[in-house]
Tab-separated table of C-alpha atoms in Angstrom:
chain	number	residue	atom	x	y	z
A	4	MET	CA	7.716	-10.382	-1.000
A	5	THR	CA	9.493	-7.364	-2.443
A	6	LYS	CA	8.884	-3.801	-1.376
A	7	GLU	CA	7.312	-3.069	-4.767
A	8	GLU	CA	4.972	-6.063	-4.531
A	9	LEU	CA	3.877	-5.008	-1.068
A	10	ILE	CA	3.256	-1.416	-2.144
A	11	ALA	CA	1.240	-2.689	-5.142
A	12	LYS	CA	-0.955	-4.833	-2.873
A	13	LEU	CA	-1.465	-1.960	-0.418
A	14	LYS	CA	-2.360	0.361	-3.303
A	15	THR	CA	-5.046	-2.091	-4.452
A	16	ILE	CA	-6.399	-2.343	-0.905
A	17	VAL	CA	-6.649	1.431	-0.242
A	18	GLN	CA	-7.968	2.418	-3.685
A	19	PRO	CA	-11.705	2.107	-2.845
A	20	TYR	CA	-11.312	4.436	0.133
A	21	ILE	CA	-9.166	7.291	-1.203
A	22	GLN	CA	-10.393	10.856	-1.574
A	23	ASN	CA	-7.278	12.329	-3.239
A	24	GLU	CA	-6.600	10.830	-6.672
A	25	ASP	CA	-3.345	12.764	-7.215
A	26	ALA	CA	-1.814	11.502	-3.968
A	27	PHE	CA	-2.972	7.976	-4.819
A	28	ASN	CA	-1.340	8.150	-8.267
A	29	ASN	CA	1.922	9.191	-6.574
A	30	LEU	CA	1.639	6.706	-3.701
A	31	SER	CA	4.987	5.921	-2.104
A	32	VAL	CA	6.437	4.694	1.163
A	33	ALA	CA	6.025	8.258	2.510
A	34	THR	CA	2.293	8.463	1.724
A	35	ASP	CA	0.073	9.063	4.763
A	36	PHE	CA	-3.380	7.411	4.577
A	37	ILE	CA	-5.206	10.205	6.396
A	38	ASN	CA	-3.353	13.402	5.437
A	39	ASP	CA	-2.395	12.498	1.844
A	40	LEU	CA	-5.069	10.081	0.654
A	41	LYS	CA	-7.812	11.662	2.804
A	42	ILE	CA	-9.037	8.290	4.057
A	43	ASN	CA	-11.359	8.847	7.029
A	44	SER	CA	-10.953	6.947	10.274
A	45	ALA	CA	-13.912	4.655	9.634
A	46	ASN	CA	-12.505	3.649	6.252
A	47	LEU	CA	-9.060	3.226	7.763
A	48	VAL	CA	-10.548	0.397	9.854
A	49	ASP	CA	-11.791	-1.144	6.586
A	50	VAL	CA	-8.297	-0.831	5.129
A	51	ILE	CA	-6.842	-2.631	8.151
A	52	LEU	CA	-9.420	-5.428	7.898
A	53	ASP	CA	-8.670	-5.767	4.182
A	54	VAL	CA	-4.918	-5.936	4.929
A	55	GLU	CA	-5.590	-8.712	7.457
A	56	ASP	CA	-7.582	-10.676	4.880
A	57	GLU	CA	-5.101	-10.108	2.042
A	58	PHE	CA	-2.054	-11.229	4.015
A	59	ASP	CA	-3.815	-13.684	6.354
A	60	ILE	CA	-2.501	-11.901	9.444
A	61	ARG	CA	-3.987	-10.500	12.654
A	62	ILE	CA	-3.305	-6.856	13.436
A	63	GLU	CA	-3.532	-6.000	17.114
A	64	ASN	CA	-5.052	-2.740	18.419
A	65	ASP	CA	-1.626	-1.259	19.210
A	66	ASP	CA	-0.555	-1.824	15.612
A	67	MET	CA	-3.846	-0.489	14.241
A	68	GLU	CA	-3.199	2.848	15.943
A	69	LYS	CA	0.235	3.057	14.258
A	70	MET	CA	-0.958	2.028	10.813
A	71	THR	CA	-1.542	5.489	9.337
A	72	SER	CA	0.980	5.458	6.479
A	73	VAL	CA	2.260	3.195	3.751
A	74	LYS	CA	5.569	2.772	5.589
A	75	ALA	CA	3.850	1.848	8.873
A	76	ALA	CA	1.581	-0.615	7.070
A	77	MET	CA	4.565	-2.205	5.333
A	78	ASP	CA	6.480	-2.515	8.592
A	79	ILE	CA	3.510	-4.104	10.365
A	80	VAL	CA	2.746	-6.523	7.507
A	81	ASN	CA	6.376	-7.589	7.224
A	82	GLU	CA	6.641	-8.059	10.979
A	83	LYS	CA	3.455	-10.196	11.077
A	84	LEU	CA	4.479	-12.279	8.048
A	85	ALA	CA	7.922	-12.893	9.564
A	86	ALA	CA	6.287	-14.121	12.778
A	87	LYS	CA	4.113	-16.690	10.973
């Protein structure tokens, strides 16, 4: 999966939870889910569950705590997919 494909999938996953439309429209690897998109911690859990479902992976608690940005999410997804 290319970087662009992964970003597109993540963008689709986070869209229902965003509070900052401008940041969402400019979503990039550097985008932070909490500070930029204004996703609250409860919804961040939903994002993580949706990522697990979309990619058919299991995200451990340690990884969940790190998954606060697009880059972190991409790293975790790629790591889990590589381990399958």
